[in-house]
Short mmCIF file of C-alpha atoms and ligand atoms in Angstrom, two decimals:
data_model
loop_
_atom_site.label_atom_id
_atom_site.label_comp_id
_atom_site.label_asym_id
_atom_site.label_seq_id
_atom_site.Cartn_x
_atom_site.Cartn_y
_atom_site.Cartn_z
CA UNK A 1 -0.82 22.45 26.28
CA UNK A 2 -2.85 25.22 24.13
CA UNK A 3 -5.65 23.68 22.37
CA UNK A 4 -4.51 22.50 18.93
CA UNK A 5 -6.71 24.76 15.92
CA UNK A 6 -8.66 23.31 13.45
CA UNK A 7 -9.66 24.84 10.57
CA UNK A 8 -11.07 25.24 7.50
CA UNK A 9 -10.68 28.09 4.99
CA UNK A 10 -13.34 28.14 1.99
CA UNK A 11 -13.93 30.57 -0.67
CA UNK A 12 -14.04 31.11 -4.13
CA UNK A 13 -10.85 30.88 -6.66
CA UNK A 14 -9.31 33.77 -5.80
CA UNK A 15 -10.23 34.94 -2.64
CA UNK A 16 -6.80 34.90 -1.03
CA UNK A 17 -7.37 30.92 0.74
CA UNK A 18 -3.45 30.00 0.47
CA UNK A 19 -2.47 33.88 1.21
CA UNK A 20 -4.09 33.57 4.34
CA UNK A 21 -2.87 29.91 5.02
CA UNK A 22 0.52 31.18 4.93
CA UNK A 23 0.17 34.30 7.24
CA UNK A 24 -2.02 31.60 9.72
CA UNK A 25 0.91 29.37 9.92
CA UNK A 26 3.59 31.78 10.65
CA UNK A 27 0.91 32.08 13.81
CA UNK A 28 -0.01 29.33 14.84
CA UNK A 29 1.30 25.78 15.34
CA UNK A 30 -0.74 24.62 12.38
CA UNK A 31 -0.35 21.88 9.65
CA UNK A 32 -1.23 23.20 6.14
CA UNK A 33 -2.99 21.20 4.11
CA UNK A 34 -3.45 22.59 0.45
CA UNK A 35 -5.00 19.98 -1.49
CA UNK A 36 -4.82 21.67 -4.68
CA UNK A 37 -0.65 22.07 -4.44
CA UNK A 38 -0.58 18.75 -2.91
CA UNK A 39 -2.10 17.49 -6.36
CA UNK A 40 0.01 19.79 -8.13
CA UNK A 41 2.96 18.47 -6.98
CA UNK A 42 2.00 14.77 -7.57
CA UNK A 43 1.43 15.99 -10.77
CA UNK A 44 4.94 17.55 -11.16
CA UNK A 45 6.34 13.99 -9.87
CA UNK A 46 4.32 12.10 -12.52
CA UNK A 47 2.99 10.12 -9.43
CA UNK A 48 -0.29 7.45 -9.47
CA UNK A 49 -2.53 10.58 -8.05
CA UNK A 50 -0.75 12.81 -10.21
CA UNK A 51 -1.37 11.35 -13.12
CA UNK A 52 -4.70 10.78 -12.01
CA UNK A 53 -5.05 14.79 -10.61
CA UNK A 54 -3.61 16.14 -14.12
CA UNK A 55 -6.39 16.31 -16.43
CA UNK A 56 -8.87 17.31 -13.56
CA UNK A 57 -6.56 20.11 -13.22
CA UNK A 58 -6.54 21.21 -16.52
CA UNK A 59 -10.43 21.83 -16.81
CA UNK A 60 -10.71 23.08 -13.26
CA UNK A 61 -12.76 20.22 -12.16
CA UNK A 62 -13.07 18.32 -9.37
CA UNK A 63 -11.43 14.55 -8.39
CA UNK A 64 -13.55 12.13 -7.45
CA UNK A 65 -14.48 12.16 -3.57
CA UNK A 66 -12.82 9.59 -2.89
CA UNK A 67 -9.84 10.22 -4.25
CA UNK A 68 -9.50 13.48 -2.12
CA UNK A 69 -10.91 12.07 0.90
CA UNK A 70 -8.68 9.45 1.28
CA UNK A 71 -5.91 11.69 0.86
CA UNK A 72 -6.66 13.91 3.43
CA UNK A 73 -7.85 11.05 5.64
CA UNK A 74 -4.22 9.90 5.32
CA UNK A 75 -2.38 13.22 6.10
CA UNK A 76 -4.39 13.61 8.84
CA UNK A 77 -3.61 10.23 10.79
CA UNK A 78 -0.14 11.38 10.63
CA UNK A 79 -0.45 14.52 12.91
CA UNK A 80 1.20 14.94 15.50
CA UNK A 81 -1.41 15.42 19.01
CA UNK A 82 0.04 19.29 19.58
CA UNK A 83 -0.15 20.71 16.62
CA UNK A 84 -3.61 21.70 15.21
CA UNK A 85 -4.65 21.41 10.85
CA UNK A 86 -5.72 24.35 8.50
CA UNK A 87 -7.57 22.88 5.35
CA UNK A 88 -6.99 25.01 2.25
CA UNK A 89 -9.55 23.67 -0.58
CA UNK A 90 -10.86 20.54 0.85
CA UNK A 91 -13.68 19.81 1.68
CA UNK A 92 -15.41 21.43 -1.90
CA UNK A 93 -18.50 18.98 -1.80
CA UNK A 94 -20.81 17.46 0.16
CA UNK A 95 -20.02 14.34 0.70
CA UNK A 96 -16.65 15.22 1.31
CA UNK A 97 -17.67 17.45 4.35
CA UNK A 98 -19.26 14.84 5.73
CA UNK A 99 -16.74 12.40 5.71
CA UNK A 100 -14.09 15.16 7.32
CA UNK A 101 -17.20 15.58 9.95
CA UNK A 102 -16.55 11.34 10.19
CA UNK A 103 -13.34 11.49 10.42
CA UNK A 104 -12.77 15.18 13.08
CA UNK A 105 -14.69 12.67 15.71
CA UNK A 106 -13.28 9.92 15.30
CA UNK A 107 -9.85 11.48 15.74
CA UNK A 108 -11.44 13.74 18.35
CA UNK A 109 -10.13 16.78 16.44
CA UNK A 110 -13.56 19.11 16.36
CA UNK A 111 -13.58 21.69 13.87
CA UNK A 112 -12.83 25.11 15.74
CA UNK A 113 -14.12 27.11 12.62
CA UNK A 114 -14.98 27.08 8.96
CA UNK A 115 -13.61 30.82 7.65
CA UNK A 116 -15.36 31.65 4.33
CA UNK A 117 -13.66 34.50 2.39
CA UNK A 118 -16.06 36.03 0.47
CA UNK A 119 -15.41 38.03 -2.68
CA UNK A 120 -17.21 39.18 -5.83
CA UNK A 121 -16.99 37.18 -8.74
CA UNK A 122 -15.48 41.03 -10.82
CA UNK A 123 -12.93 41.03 -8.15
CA UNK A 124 -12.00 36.70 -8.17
CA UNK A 125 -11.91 37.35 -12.15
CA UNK A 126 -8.94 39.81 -12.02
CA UNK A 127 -7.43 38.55 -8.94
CA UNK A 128 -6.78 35.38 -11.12
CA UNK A 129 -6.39 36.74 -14.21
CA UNK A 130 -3.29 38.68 -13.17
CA UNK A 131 -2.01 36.15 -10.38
CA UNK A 132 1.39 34.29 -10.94
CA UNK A 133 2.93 31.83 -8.86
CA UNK A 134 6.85 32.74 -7.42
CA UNK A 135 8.31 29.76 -7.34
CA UNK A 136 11.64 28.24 -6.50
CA UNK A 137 12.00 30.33 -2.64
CA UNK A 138 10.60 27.26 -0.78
CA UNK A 139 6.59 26.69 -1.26
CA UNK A 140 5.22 28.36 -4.17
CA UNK A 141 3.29 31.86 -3.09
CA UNK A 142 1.07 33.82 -5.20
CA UNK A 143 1.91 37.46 -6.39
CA UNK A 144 -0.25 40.04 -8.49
CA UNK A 145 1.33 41.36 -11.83
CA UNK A 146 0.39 44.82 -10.64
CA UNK A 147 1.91 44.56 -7.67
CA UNK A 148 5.31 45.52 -8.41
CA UNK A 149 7.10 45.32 -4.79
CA UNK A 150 6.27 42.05 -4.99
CA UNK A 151 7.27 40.63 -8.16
CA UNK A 152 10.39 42.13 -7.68
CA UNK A 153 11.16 41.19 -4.27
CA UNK A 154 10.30 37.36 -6.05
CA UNK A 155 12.40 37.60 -8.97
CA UNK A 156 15.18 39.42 -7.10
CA UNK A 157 15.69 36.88 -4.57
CA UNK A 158 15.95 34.41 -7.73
CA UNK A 159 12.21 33.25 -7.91
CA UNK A 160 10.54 32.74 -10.87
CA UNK A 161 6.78 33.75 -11.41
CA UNK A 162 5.19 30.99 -13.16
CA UNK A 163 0.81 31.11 -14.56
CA UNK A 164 -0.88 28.07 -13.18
CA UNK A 165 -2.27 26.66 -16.42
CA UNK A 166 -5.83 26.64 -14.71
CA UNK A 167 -5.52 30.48 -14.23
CA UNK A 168 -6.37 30.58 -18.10
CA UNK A 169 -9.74 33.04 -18.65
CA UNK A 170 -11.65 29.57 -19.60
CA UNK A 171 -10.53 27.62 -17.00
CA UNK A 172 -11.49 30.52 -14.61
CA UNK A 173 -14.96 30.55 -15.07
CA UNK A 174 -15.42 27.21 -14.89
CA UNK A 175 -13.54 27.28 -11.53
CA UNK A 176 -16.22 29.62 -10.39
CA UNK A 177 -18.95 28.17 -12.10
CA UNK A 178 -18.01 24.88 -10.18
CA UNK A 179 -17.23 26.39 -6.98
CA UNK A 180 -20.90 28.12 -7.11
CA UNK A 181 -22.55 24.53 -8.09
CA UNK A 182 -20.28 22.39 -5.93
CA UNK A 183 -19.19 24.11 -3.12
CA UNK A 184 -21.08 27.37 -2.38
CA UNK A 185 -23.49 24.58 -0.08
CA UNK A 186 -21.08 23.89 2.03
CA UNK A 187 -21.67 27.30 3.65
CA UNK A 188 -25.07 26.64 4.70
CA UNK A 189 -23.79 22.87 6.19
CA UNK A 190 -20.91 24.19 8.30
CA UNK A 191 -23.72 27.54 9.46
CA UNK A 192 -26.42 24.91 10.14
CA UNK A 193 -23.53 23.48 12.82
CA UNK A 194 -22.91 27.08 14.13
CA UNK A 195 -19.54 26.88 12.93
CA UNK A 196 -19.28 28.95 9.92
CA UNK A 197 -17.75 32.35 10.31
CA UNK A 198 -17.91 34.84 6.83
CA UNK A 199 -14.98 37.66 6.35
CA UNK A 200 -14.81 39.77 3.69
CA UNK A 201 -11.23 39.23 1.68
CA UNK A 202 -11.71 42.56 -0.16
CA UNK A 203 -9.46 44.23 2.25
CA UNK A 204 -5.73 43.97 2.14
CA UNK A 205 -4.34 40.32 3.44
CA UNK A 206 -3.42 41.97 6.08
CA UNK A 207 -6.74 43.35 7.16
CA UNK A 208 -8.01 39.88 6.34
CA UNK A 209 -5.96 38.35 8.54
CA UNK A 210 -6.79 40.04 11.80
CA UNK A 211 -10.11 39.51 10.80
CA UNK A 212 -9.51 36.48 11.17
CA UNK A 213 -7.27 36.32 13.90
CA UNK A 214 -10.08 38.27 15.78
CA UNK A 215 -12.66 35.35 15.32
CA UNK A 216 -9.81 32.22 16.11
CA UNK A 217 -9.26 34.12 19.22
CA UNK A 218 -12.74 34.42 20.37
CA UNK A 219 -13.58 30.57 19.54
CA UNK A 220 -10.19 29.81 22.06
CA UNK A 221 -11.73 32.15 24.64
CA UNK A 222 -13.10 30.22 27.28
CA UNK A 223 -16.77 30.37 27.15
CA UNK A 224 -17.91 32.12 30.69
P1 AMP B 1 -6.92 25.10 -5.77
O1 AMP B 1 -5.43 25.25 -5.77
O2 AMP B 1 -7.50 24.98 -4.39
O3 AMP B 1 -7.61 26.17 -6.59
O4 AMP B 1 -7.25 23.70 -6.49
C1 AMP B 1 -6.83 23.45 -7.81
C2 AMP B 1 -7.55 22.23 -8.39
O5 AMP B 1 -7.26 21.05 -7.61
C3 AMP B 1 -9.07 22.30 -8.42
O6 AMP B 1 -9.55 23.05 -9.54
C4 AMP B 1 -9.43 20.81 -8.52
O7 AMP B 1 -9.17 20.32 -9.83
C5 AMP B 1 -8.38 20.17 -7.59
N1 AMP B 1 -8.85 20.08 -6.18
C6 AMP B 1 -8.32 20.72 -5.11
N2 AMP B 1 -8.98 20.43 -3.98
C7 AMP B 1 -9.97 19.58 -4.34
C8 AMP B 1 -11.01 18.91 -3.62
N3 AMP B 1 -11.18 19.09 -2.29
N4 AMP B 1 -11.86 18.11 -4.32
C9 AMP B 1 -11.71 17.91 -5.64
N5 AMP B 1 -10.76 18.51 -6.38
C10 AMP B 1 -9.89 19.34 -5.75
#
């Protein structure tokens, strides 16, 4: 049985995170865990969380650690053995990284890597600024207004491109300002455990993704 991937994709707002997700799961037998569309669509359902997740959401802050730790902790018990996890926007503090540290033992799932996109801030800003969501063709994917083949390819397969309300200028910045406070850390945790790998996501997705391909396949390598 191939060894089952685990991994975690950081970066700022905007650096392509759920782009990538989707190209790594059309590769790999890989769970996708999104945490921010998982609380967007608990939101959408008027759920307990979502109700909870909704004006956290709407200022670009974060839930409490708890709250997003247990959720993960619970989609994670279910997996099945074979298939491996990508984390899209969890863990974003601290404590929560330690806790997914906690719980990757105790379910003997060890991290394989933590792949930080890295982006300038000028290039996040107008990434977001002009990003829409096409929704209705199965999980919501992101498009660029200036990227023409794609919103039509959305809108002609009967899609419709919808702003995230956090994709607002304000809410932007204080997105970024949060992720630099908050999460920006992280990167010197996961590099103190020799597991942090950084790829530049100012190249096309696809360049991005074989970049990231490249360094998944070398971690599987047998070491000699
Ligand atoms: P994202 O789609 O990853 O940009 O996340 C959207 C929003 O969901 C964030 O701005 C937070 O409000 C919330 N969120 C997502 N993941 C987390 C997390 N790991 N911890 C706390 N809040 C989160």
């Amino acid at each position: 049985m191939a060894t089952p991937l685990h991994i975690v994709l950081m970066g700022a707002p905007g650096a392509g995170k759920s782009t990538q997700a989707r190209l790594l799961k059309a590769r790999y037998p890989l769970q996708v865990l999104s945490t921010g569309q998982l609380l967007r669509e608990e939101a959408a359902r008027q759920t307990a969380l979502g109700l909870l997740a909704e004006a956290y959401l709407a200022r670009g802050a974060l839930l409490p650690d708890e709250v997003m730790v247990a959720l993960i902790t619970e989609r994670l018990l279910r997996l099945p053995p074979e298939q491996g996890f990508l984390l899209d926007g969890f863990p974003r503090t601290l404590p929560q990284a330690e806790a997914l540290q906690q719980l990757s033992e105790k379910l003997q799932r060890p991290l394989t890597a933590v792949i930080a996109l890295a982006l300038s801030e000028q290039e996040a800003v107008r990434r977001l600024g002009g990003r829409r969501m096409c929704e209705g063709l199965g999980d919501p994917f992101p498009v660029h207004i200036e990227d023409r083949a794609s919103v039509d390819a959305c809108l002609r397969l009967g899609g419709r491109l919808v702003q995230r309300p956090d994709d607002q200028p304000e809410v932007i910045l204080e997105r970024l300002r949060t992720y630099e406070a908050e999460t920006r850390p992280l990167l010197e945790f996961y590099e103190q455990r020799g597991l942090l790998f950084r790829i530049s996501a100012e190249g096309s997705p696809e360049q991005v993704h074989q970049a990231i391909v490249a360094v998944l396949e070398a971690r599987l390598r047998p070491q000699a």
